[in-house]
Protein backbone atom coordinates (compact mmCIF):
# COMPACT_ATOMS: atom_id res chain seq x y z
CA MET A 1 52.68 15.67 -46.59
CA LYS A 2 52.17 18.16 -43.78
CA LYS A 3 48.55 18.52 -44.82
CA SER A 4 48.05 14.75 -44.74
CA PHE A 5 49.68 14.54 -41.32
CA ASN A 6 47.39 17.28 -39.97
CA CYS A 7 44.36 15.44 -41.35
CA ILE A 8 45.44 12.19 -39.77
CA LEU A 9 46.17 13.92 -36.45
CA GLY A 10 42.79 15.65 -36.56
CA PHE A 11 41.05 12.36 -37.22
CA ILE A 12 42.80 10.74 -34.28
CA LEU A 13 42.02 13.62 -31.93
CA SER A 14 38.38 13.66 -33.06
CA GLY A 15 38.13 9.95 -32.43
CA CYS A 16 39.66 10.28 -28.97
CA LEU A 17 37.32 13.15 -28.14
CA GLY A 18 34.37 11.07 -29.30
CA VAL A 19 35.39 8.17 -27.09
CA ILE A 20 35.77 10.55 -24.13
CA LEU A 21 32.34 12.06 -24.75
CA LEU A 22 30.70 8.63 -25.13
CA THR A 23 32.36 7.50 -21.93
CA GLN A 24 31.08 10.57 -20.10
CA VAL A 25 27.55 10.09 -21.44
CA SER A 26 27.65 6.45 -20.48
CA ALA A 27 28.83 7.34 -16.98
CA CYS A 28 26.03 9.90 -16.64
CA ASN A 29 23.47 7.36 -17.77
CA ASN A 30 24.79 4.79 -15.32
CA ASN A 31 24.69 7.31 -12.50
CA THR A 32 21.09 8.17 -13.37
CA SER A 33 19.98 4.52 -13.45
CA THR A 34 21.55 3.76 -10.09
CA GLN A 35 20.58 6.96 -8.34
CA GLU A 36 18.75 6.28 -5.10
CA PRO A 37 15.18 7.56 -4.95
CA LYS A 38 14.28 10.31 -2.54
CA PRO A 39 11.89 9.81 0.41
CA GLU A 40 9.20 11.74 -1.47
CA ASP A 41 9.33 9.16 -4.29
CA PHE A 42 7.65 6.57 -2.05
CA VAL A 43 4.04 6.33 -0.89
CA ARG A 44 3.90 8.17 2.43
CA ILE A 45 1.57 8.55 5.38
CA ASP A 46 -0.29 11.77 6.20
CA GLY A 47 -2.54 11.19 9.19
CA GLN A 48 -5.13 8.62 8.16
CA ASN A 49 -4.31 8.91 4.45
CA LEU A 50 -1.77 7.47 2.06
CA ILE A 51 -0.18 9.99 -0.29
CA LYS A 52 1.37 9.20 -3.67
CA PRO A 53 4.57 10.89 -4.85
CA ASP A 54 2.51 13.32 -6.97
CA GLY A 55 0.73 14.54 -3.84
CA GLU A 56 -2.58 12.83 -4.64
CA LYS A 57 -4.33 10.63 -2.08
CA LEU A 58 -4.05 6.87 -2.62
CA PHE A 59 -7.20 4.94 -1.77
CA ILE A 60 -6.25 1.27 -2.09
CA VAL A 61 -8.47 -0.85 -4.35
CA GLY A 62 -7.28 -4.19 -5.65
CA THR A 63 -6.83 -7.89 -5.07
CA ASN A 64 -4.61 -10.59 -3.55
CA LEU A 65 -2.48 -13.05 -5.52
CA GLY A 66 -3.32 -15.80 -3.03
CA ASN A 67 -2.49 -19.47 -3.70
CA TRP A 68 0.42 -18.68 -6.05
CA LEU A 69 3.34 -18.53 -3.61
CA ASN A 70 1.41 -19.97 -0.64
CA PRO A 71 -0.92 -22.77 -1.83
CA GLU A 72 -4.19 -23.31 0.06
CA GLY A 73 -6.34 -26.37 -0.45
CA TYR A 74 -9.77 -24.83 -0.97
CA MET A 75 -8.53 -22.86 -3.97
CA PHE A 76 -7.83 -26.21 -5.66
CA GLY A 77 -11.20 -27.55 -4.52
CA PHE A 78 -9.74 -29.50 -1.56
CA GLN A 79 -11.08 -29.38 1.99
CA LYS A 80 -9.17 -31.92 4.09
CA THR A 81 -5.87 -31.29 2.31
CA ASN A 82 -5.90 -27.63 3.13
CA SER A 83 -2.35 -26.31 3.63
CA GLY A 84 0.79 -26.11 1.51
CA HIS A 85 2.72 -29.01 3.00
CA PHE A 86 -0.44 -31.17 3.08
CA ILE A 87 -0.97 -30.50 -0.63
CA ASP A 88 2.66 -31.24 -1.44
CA GLU A 89 2.62 -34.54 0.48
CA MET A 90 -0.67 -35.56 -1.14
CA MET A 91 0.70 -34.90 -4.63
CA ARG A 92 3.87 -36.88 -3.94
CA GLN A 93 1.70 -39.80 -2.87
CA LEU A 94 -0.47 -39.30 -5.94
CA VAL A 95 2.07 -38.90 -8.77
CA GLY A 96 5.51 -39.25 -7.20
CA PRO A 97 8.16 -36.72 -6.11
CA ASP A 98 9.66 -35.94 -9.52
CA PHE A 99 6.34 -35.20 -11.21
CA THR A 100 5.28 -33.13 -8.18
CA ASP A 101 8.44 -31.00 -8.50
CA LYS A 102 7.62 -30.54 -12.19
CA PHE A 103 4.04 -29.56 -11.32
CA TRP A 104 5.16 -26.85 -8.88
CA LYS A 105 7.59 -25.38 -11.41
CA LEU A 106 4.81 -25.19 -14.03
CA PHE A 107 2.39 -23.84 -11.43
CA LYS A 108 4.69 -20.97 -10.46
CA ASP A 109 5.46 -20.22 -14.11
CA ASN A 110 1.83 -20.08 -15.24
CA TYR A 111 -0.58 -19.37 -12.38
CA ILE A 112 0.37 -15.69 -12.25
CA THR A 113 2.01 -13.99 -15.24
CA ARG A 114 2.31 -10.54 -16.77
CA LYS A 115 -1.08 -11.08 -18.44
CA ASP A 116 -2.74 -11.44 -15.04
CA VAL A 117 -1.25 -8.19 -13.77
CA GLU A 118 -2.29 -6.44 -16.98
CA PHE A 119 -5.83 -7.75 -16.50
CA ILE A 120 -5.95 -6.55 -12.89
CA ALA A 121 -4.78 -3.10 -13.98
CA SER A 122 -7.39 -3.00 -16.76
CA THR A 123 -10.19 -3.17 -14.18
CA GLY A 124 -9.06 0.08 -12.59
CA ALA A 125 -7.38 -1.52 -9.57
CA ASN A 126 -4.37 0.34 -8.19
CA THR A 127 -2.82 -2.14 -5.74
CA ILE A 128 -1.91 -5.83 -5.50
CA ARG A 129 -1.21 -7.66 -2.25
CA LEU A 130 1.23 -10.51 -2.73
CA PRO A 131 1.16 -13.26 -0.07
CA PHE A 132 4.34 -15.34 0.17
CA HIS A 133 5.84 -18.16 2.23
CA TYR A 134 8.98 -17.48 4.24
CA ARG A 135 10.54 -20.64 2.77
CA LEU A 136 10.93 -18.81 -0.55
CA PHE A 137 13.88 -17.04 1.10
CA THR A 138 15.56 -20.06 2.69
CA ASP A 139 17.14 -23.33 1.61
CA GLU A 140 14.26 -25.38 2.99
CA ASP A 141 12.27 -27.68 0.69
CA TYR A 142 9.38 -25.77 -0.83
CA MET A 143 7.24 -26.00 -3.97
CA GLY A 144 9.59 -28.31 -5.85
CA LEU A 145 12.92 -26.72 -4.89
CA LYS A 146 15.29 -28.17 -2.31
CA ALA A 147 17.77 -25.29 -2.20
CA SER A 148 18.34 -21.86 -3.69
CA GLN A 149 14.70 -20.84 -3.50
CA ASP A 150 13.35 -18.41 -6.10
CA GLY A 151 11.55 -15.87 -3.91
CA PHE A 152 13.35 -12.82 -5.24
CA GLU A 153 13.05 -14.04 -8.83
CA ARG A 154 9.28 -14.45 -8.50
CA ILE A 155 8.65 -11.18 -6.67
CA ASP A 156 11.03 -9.24 -8.95
CA SER A 157 8.81 -10.30 -11.86
CA VAL A 158 5.67 -8.99 -10.16
CA VAL A 159 7.45 -5.73 -9.30
CA SER A 160 8.34 -5.28 -12.96
CA TRP A 161 4.81 -6.08 -14.14
CA CYS A 162 3.30 -3.70 -11.57
CA ARG A 163 5.67 -0.92 -12.59
CA ASP A 164 4.67 -1.32 -16.23
CA ASN A 165 0.98 -1.17 -15.30
CA ASN A 166 1.04 1.63 -12.68
CA LEU A 167 0.13 -0.63 -9.79
CA TYR A 168 1.43 -0.58 -6.23
CA LEU A 169 2.52 -3.78 -4.51
CA ILE A 170 2.22 -4.88 -0.88
CA LEU A 171 4.48 -7.75 0.21
CA ASP A 172 2.68 -9.96 2.74
CA MET A 173 4.50 -12.69 4.71
CA HIS A 174 1.55 -15.05 4.81
CA ASP A 175 3.47 -17.98 6.28
CA ALA A 176 6.08 -17.14 8.92
CA PRO A 177 8.79 -19.34 10.46
CA GLY A 178 7.28 -21.62 13.08
CA GLY A 179 3.79 -20.54 12.10
CA GLN A 180 2.12 -17.37 13.35
CA THR A 181 -1.53 -18.44 13.20
CA GLY A 182 -1.74 -22.11 14.10
CA ASP A 183 -4.09 -23.13 11.29
CA ASN A 184 -3.92 -24.10 7.63
CA ILE A 185 -3.52 -20.52 6.35
CA ASP A 186 0.05 -20.23 7.68
CA ASP A 187 1.06 -23.75 6.57
CA SER A 188 1.98 -24.46 10.20
CA TYR A 189 1.82 -27.44 12.53
CA GLY A 190 -1.30 -26.44 14.44
CA TYR A 191 0.12 -23.83 16.84
CA PRO A 192 1.73 -20.37 16.51
CA TRP A 193 5.18 -21.63 17.51
CA LEU A 194 6.77 -18.41 16.21
CA PHE A 195 5.95 -16.62 19.46
CA GLU A 196 7.67 -19.23 21.62
CA SER A 197 10.77 -19.80 19.48
CA GLU A 198 13.77 -17.50 19.50
CA GLU A 199 15.16 -19.31 16.45
CA SER A 200 11.99 -18.68 14.45
CA GLN A 201 11.80 -15.03 15.52
CA ALA A 202 15.43 -14.45 14.53
CA LEU A 203 14.80 -16.04 11.13
CA PHE A 204 11.61 -13.97 10.72
CA CYS A 205 13.53 -10.73 11.30
CA ASP A 206 16.48 -11.82 9.17
CA ILE A 207 14.25 -12.59 6.19
CA TRP A 208 12.49 -9.23 6.45
CA LYS A 209 15.84 -7.47 6.64
CA LYS A 210 17.01 -9.36 3.54
CA ILE A 211 13.80 -8.43 1.68
CA ALA A 212 14.06 -4.79 2.76
CA LEU A 213 17.68 -4.59 1.61
CA HIS A 214 16.75 -6.01 -1.79
CA TYR A 215 13.79 -3.65 -2.31
CA LYS A 216 14.89 -0.55 -0.40
CA ASN A 217 14.93 1.58 -3.58
CA GLU A 218 11.81 0.09 -5.18
CA THR A 219 9.09 2.75 -5.20
CA VAL A 220 6.51 0.39 -6.74
CA ILE A 221 6.35 -1.40 -3.40
CA LEU A 222 3.87 0.38 -1.15
CA GLY A 223 5.01 -1.45 1.95
CA TYR A 224 5.89 -4.59 3.88
CA GLU A 225 3.10 -6.44 5.70
CA LEU A 226 5.00 -8.14 8.50
CA ILE A 227 2.72 -11.02 9.34
CA ASN A 228 -0.68 -12.29 8.24
CA GLU A 229 -3.52 -13.08 10.67
CA PRO A 230 -1.41 -13.94 13.72
CA ILE A 231 -2.69 -16.05 16.63
CA ALA A 232 -5.93 -17.83 15.81
CA PRO A 233 -8.65 -17.65 18.52
CA TYR A 234 -8.50 -21.39 19.28
CA PHE A 235 -5.88 -21.41 22.04
CA GLU A 236 -6.44 -21.16 25.79
CA ASN A 237 -3.32 -18.99 26.13
CA MET A 238 -4.47 -16.63 23.37
CA ASP A 239 -4.35 -13.54 25.58
CA SER A 240 -0.78 -14.18 26.68
CA LEU A 241 0.25 -14.87 23.09
CA ASN A 242 -1.34 -11.57 22.05
CA THR A 243 1.03 -9.68 24.36
CA LEU A 244 4.01 -11.09 22.44
CA LEU A 245 2.90 -9.70 19.08
CA GLU A 246 3.77 -6.01 19.38
CA PRO A 247 7.30 -6.69 20.73
CA LEU A 248 7.93 -8.91 17.70
CA HIS A 249 6.63 -6.15 15.41
CA LYS A 250 9.06 -3.70 16.98
CA ARG A 251 11.96 -6.13 16.60
CA ALA A 252 11.18 -6.73 12.91
CA VAL A 253 10.72 -3.01 12.19
CA LYS A 254 14.07 -2.29 13.81
CA ALA A 255 15.71 -4.89 11.54
CA ILE A 256 14.06 -3.39 8.46
CA ARG A 257 15.09 0.16 9.38
CA GLU A 258 18.74 -0.89 9.51
CA VAL A 259 18.63 -1.08 5.70
CA ASP A 260 15.42 0.66 4.56
CA ALA A 261 14.19 3.98 5.95
CA ASN A 262 11.47 4.70 3.39
CA HIS A 263 8.95 1.89 3.03
CA ILE A 264 5.75 1.73 5.06
CA VAL A 265 5.32 -1.25 7.41
CA LEU A 266 1.81 -2.72 7.69
CA ILE A 267 0.63 -4.16 11.01
CA GLY A 268 -2.26 -6.62 11.40
CA GLY A 269 -4.00 -7.52 14.63
CA PRO A 270 -4.36 -10.99 16.18
CA GLN A 271 -7.45 -13.17 15.71
CA TRP A 272 -7.78 -12.89 11.93
CA ASN A 273 -6.44 -9.32 11.79
CA GLY A 274 -9.49 -8.32 13.79
CA ASN A 275 -8.30 -7.46 17.30
CA PHE A 276 -6.34 -4.25 17.80
CA LYS A 277 -6.71 -4.01 21.58
CA PRO A 278 -3.29 -5.60 22.28
CA PHE A 279 -1.50 -2.71 20.54
CA LYS A 280 -0.35 -0.12 23.06
CA ASP A 281 2.22 1.88 21.07
CA SER A 282 1.91 3.36 17.60
CA THR A 283 4.84 5.74 17.92
CA TYR A 284 7.85 3.41 17.65
CA ASP A 285 8.12 4.13 13.93
CA ASP A 286 6.94 7.04 11.76
CA LYS A 287 5.96 4.88 8.79
CA ILE A 288 3.51 2.28 10.10
CA MET A 289 -0.12 1.71 9.19
CA TYR A 290 -2.66 -0.95 10.14
CA THR A 291 -4.48 -3.65 8.21
CA CYS A 292 -7.70 -5.47 9.11
CA HIS A 293 -9.58 -8.47 7.61
CA ARG A 294 -13.24 -9.40 7.61
CA TYR A 295 -15.37 -12.10 6.04
CA GLY A 296 -19.16 -12.26 6.17
CA GLY A 297 -21.61 -10.74 8.66
CA ASP A 298 -23.20 -7.34 8.50
CA ALA A 299 -22.14 -5.23 5.49
CA SER A 300 -22.85 -1.87 7.09
CA LYS A 301 -20.39 0.78 8.21
CA GLU A 302 -21.26 -0.03 11.83
CA ALA A 303 -19.88 -3.55 11.37
CA ILE A 304 -16.35 -2.15 11.11
CA GLY A 305 -16.80 0.36 13.90
CA ASN A 306 -14.01 -1.20 15.99
CA PHE A 307 -11.55 -0.76 13.12
CA ILE A 308 -12.63 2.84 12.60
CA GLN A 309 -12.39 3.60 16.31
CA PHE A 310 -8.86 2.22 16.56
CA ARG A 311 -7.82 4.00 13.36
CA ASP A 312 -9.12 7.30 14.71
CA SER A 313 -7.41 6.78 18.07
CA VAL A 314 -3.94 6.38 16.50
CA ASN A 315 -4.63 8.71 13.55
CA LEU A 316 -2.94 6.38 11.08
CA PRO A 317 -4.22 4.67 7.91
CA MET A 318 -6.30 1.48 8.15
CA TYR A 319 -6.76 -0.81 5.15
CA MET A 320 -8.82 -3.98 4.62
CA GLY A 321 -6.22 -6.45 3.33
CA GLU A 322 -8.64 -9.34 2.89
CA ILE A 323 -12.36 -9.67 2.35
CA GLY A 324 -14.54 -11.62 -0.04
CA HIS A 325 -16.29 -14.98 -0.56
CA ASN A 326 -19.74 -13.44 -0.52
CA THR A 327 -22.52 -12.38 -2.86
CA ASP A 328 -21.96 -9.54 -5.29
CA GLU A 329 -24.70 -7.55 -3.55
CA TRP A 330 -23.04 -7.94 -0.13
CA GLN A 331 -19.66 -6.99 -1.53
CA ALA A 332 -21.00 -3.89 -3.26
CA GLN A 333 -22.68 -2.74 -0.03
CA PHE A 334 -19.58 -3.40 2.04
CA CYS A 335 -17.27 -1.64 -0.43
CA GLN A 336 -19.51 1.41 -0.17
CA ALA A 337 -19.19 1.26 3.62
CA MET A 338 -15.40 1.07 3.35
CA ARG A 339 -15.24 3.98 0.91
CA GLU A 340 -17.35 6.07 3.27
CA SER A 341 -14.99 5.08 6.10
CA ASN A 342 -11.77 5.84 4.20
CA ILE A 343 -10.64 2.20 4.44
CA GLY A 344 -9.10 0.90 1.22
CA TYR A 345 -9.36 -2.78 0.30
CA THR A 346 -7.84 -5.70 -1.58
CA PHE A 347 -10.27 -8.58 -2.06
CA TRP A 348 -9.32 -12.24 -1.61
CA PRO A 349 -8.43 -13.92 -3.89
CA TYR A 350 -7.68 -13.00 -7.48
CA LYS A 351 -7.92 -16.51 -8.91
CA LYS A 352 -9.08 -19.98 -7.83
CA ILE A 353 -11.15 -23.00 -8.82
CA ASP A 354 -14.75 -22.11 -9.76
CA ASN A 355 -15.74 -18.54 -8.77
CA SER A 356 -15.95 -15.91 -5.98
CA CYS A 357 -12.84 -14.21 -7.30
CA PHE A 358 -11.66 -11.99 -10.19
CA MET A 359 -10.82 -15.00 -12.39
CA GLY A 360 -12.44 -18.42 -12.13
CA ILE A 361 -10.49 -21.56 -13.04
CA SER A 362 -12.55 -24.29 -14.69
CA ARG A 363 -12.16 -27.76 -13.24
CA PRO A 364 -10.36 -29.96 -15.78
CA GLU A 365 -11.56 -33.40 -16.82
CA ASN A 366 -11.11 -35.96 -14.03
CA TRP A 367 -10.34 -33.28 -11.45
CA ASP A 368 -12.84 -35.09 -9.24
CA LYS A 369 -10.32 -37.97 -9.11
CA ILE A 370 -7.71 -35.61 -7.69
CA VAL A 371 -10.18 -34.24 -5.15
CA GLU A 372 -11.25 -37.76 -4.12
CA PHE A 373 -7.65 -38.74 -3.46
CA ALA A 374 -6.99 -35.52 -1.56
CA GLU A 375 -10.02 -36.17 0.68
CA ALA A 376 -9.45 -39.93 1.09
CA SER A 377 -7.93 -41.57 4.14
CA ARG A 378 -4.17 -41.89 3.53
CA GLU A 379 -3.03 -42.84 7.00
CA THR A 380 -1.34 -46.07 5.88
CA TYR A 381 0.49 -47.15 2.72
CA SER A 382 -2.36 -49.53 2.06
CA ASP A 383 -4.78 -46.60 2.18
CA ILE A 384 -2.64 -44.68 -0.31
CA ARG A 385 -2.51 -47.59 -2.75
CA LYS A 386 -6.27 -48.15 -2.58
CA ALA A 387 -7.13 -44.47 -3.07
CA ARG A 388 -4.65 -43.65 -5.83
CA PRO A 389 -6.15 -43.26 -9.35
CA SER A 390 -4.21 -44.23 -12.46
CA GLN A 391 -1.05 -42.26 -13.13
CA GLU A 392 -2.20 -41.37 -16.64
CA VAL A 393 -5.45 -39.87 -15.36
CA ALA A 394 -3.89 -38.06 -12.40
CA ARG A 395 -0.94 -36.58 -14.27
CA LYS A 396 -3.06 -35.40 -17.17
CA ALA A 397 -5.57 -33.77 -14.79
CA LEU A 398 -2.76 -31.89 -13.01
CA LEU A 399 -1.29 -30.66 -16.30
CA ASP A 400 -4.76 -29.68 -17.48
CA PHE A 401 -5.19 -27.67 -14.28
CA ILE A 402 -2.03 -25.73 -15.15
CA GLU A 403 -3.42 -25.02 -18.61
CA ASN A 404 -6.81 -23.96 -17.25
CA SER A 405 -5.18 -21.64 -14.71
CA LYS A 406 -3.50 -19.50 -17.37
CA CYS A 407 -4.98 -16.02 -17.58
CA GLU A 408 -6.25 -16.44 -21.12
CA ASN A 409 -8.11 -19.63 -20.14
CA CYS A 410 -9.79 -18.30 -16.98
CA THR A 411 -13.30 -16.86 -16.77
CA PRO A 412 -13.53 -13.21 -15.62
CA GLN A 413 -16.21 -12.84 -12.94
CA LYS A 414 -17.99 -9.70 -14.14
CA GLY A 415 -20.39 -9.29 -11.22
CA TYR A 416 -17.67 -9.88 -8.66
CA ILE A 417 -15.34 -7.31 -10.23
CA GLU A 418 -18.04 -4.68 -10.56
CA SER A 419 -19.16 -5.20 -6.97
CA LEU A 420 -15.73 -3.92 -5.92
CA GLY A 421 -16.28 -0.66 -7.76
CA LEU A 422 -14.07 -1.80 -10.65
CA ASN A 423 -14.89 -2.41 -14.32
CA LEU A 424 -14.54 -5.37 -16.64
CA LYS A 425 -13.63 -3.97 -20.05
């Protein structure tokens, strides 16, 4: 009896010990998974270079996921209907509000997926720039949602895909509150109202702080690009607007640093990220770098001499965030010039209708009907009725566009990819 009791007691004690050990192991595992990364786990700045956590230099080479979270008309084959809210209004006139909401949901689900990120990585690229609209982090109407926008859900997916494929990610606010550019690219109302609106500036900083808080421990993210191509060169008060840019940068950086001390902040110049003369202070933060854009013109190293000169004067990294829409020969020559100048690059865009990108989308049957409606006069309800094609044709063409835009149905542009110094396997 005593022997049986001892056996039972031993069994109970062993079981209790096992539970304690499992609990301790579980606690250790949980502590490991939630442990905050160290500053050296992030990409850092060393003079004019970017340095990876392993100590190796990072020379950015990659692409932009344009059109996915910030639709632009020309990537659908539209010219007149050239910004996000113009496209949305056109589609609602074309196929109604409910079908338009359905289209945007399918578009976001299929235009960029894990397969696309895997394809980008397979070419030898190391970085993706992700343009996004500020409305993805508000309760404003945007891309089929009227509240509870899905910005974090969408970007979290890309972060996960990049992590699995050893890619870095740059988050680019392409469309800021009030509009920072004053043209179609920022989905604005024809003027950079951001710089004259305290409400828009406060929202701009609040969104960046919210993003930084969410991603403060995410080492896959290379950095936060505050604002894309601010202040187009069309305005008579351009010079005075330019003076307002750096103070806004400082305000946004201060908001970010309240929650995130580790990520790099990327700064672009006014007039298509091409003018760096308005910047007088590069010392207000120890983790800033600069980003320039250029399309067309001379492909020699001398053509980017102003970017090199500014980069050398501040002794901080410079990177070409956007370039493209040219011949393969021009692109190959210009990439060589950027490599010689220690200026990394992400070409624009990854995917669109036709070509001049990594992945070309074939125009579906009757897509010309969609383009005709998009380009037609729709100033009156009578105009809309006259221009509208049949619902069957229009809805099928839009769904076919979704199907054609899937990675497996796109056409890799071999010459384009190789002109960037990458490889199509």
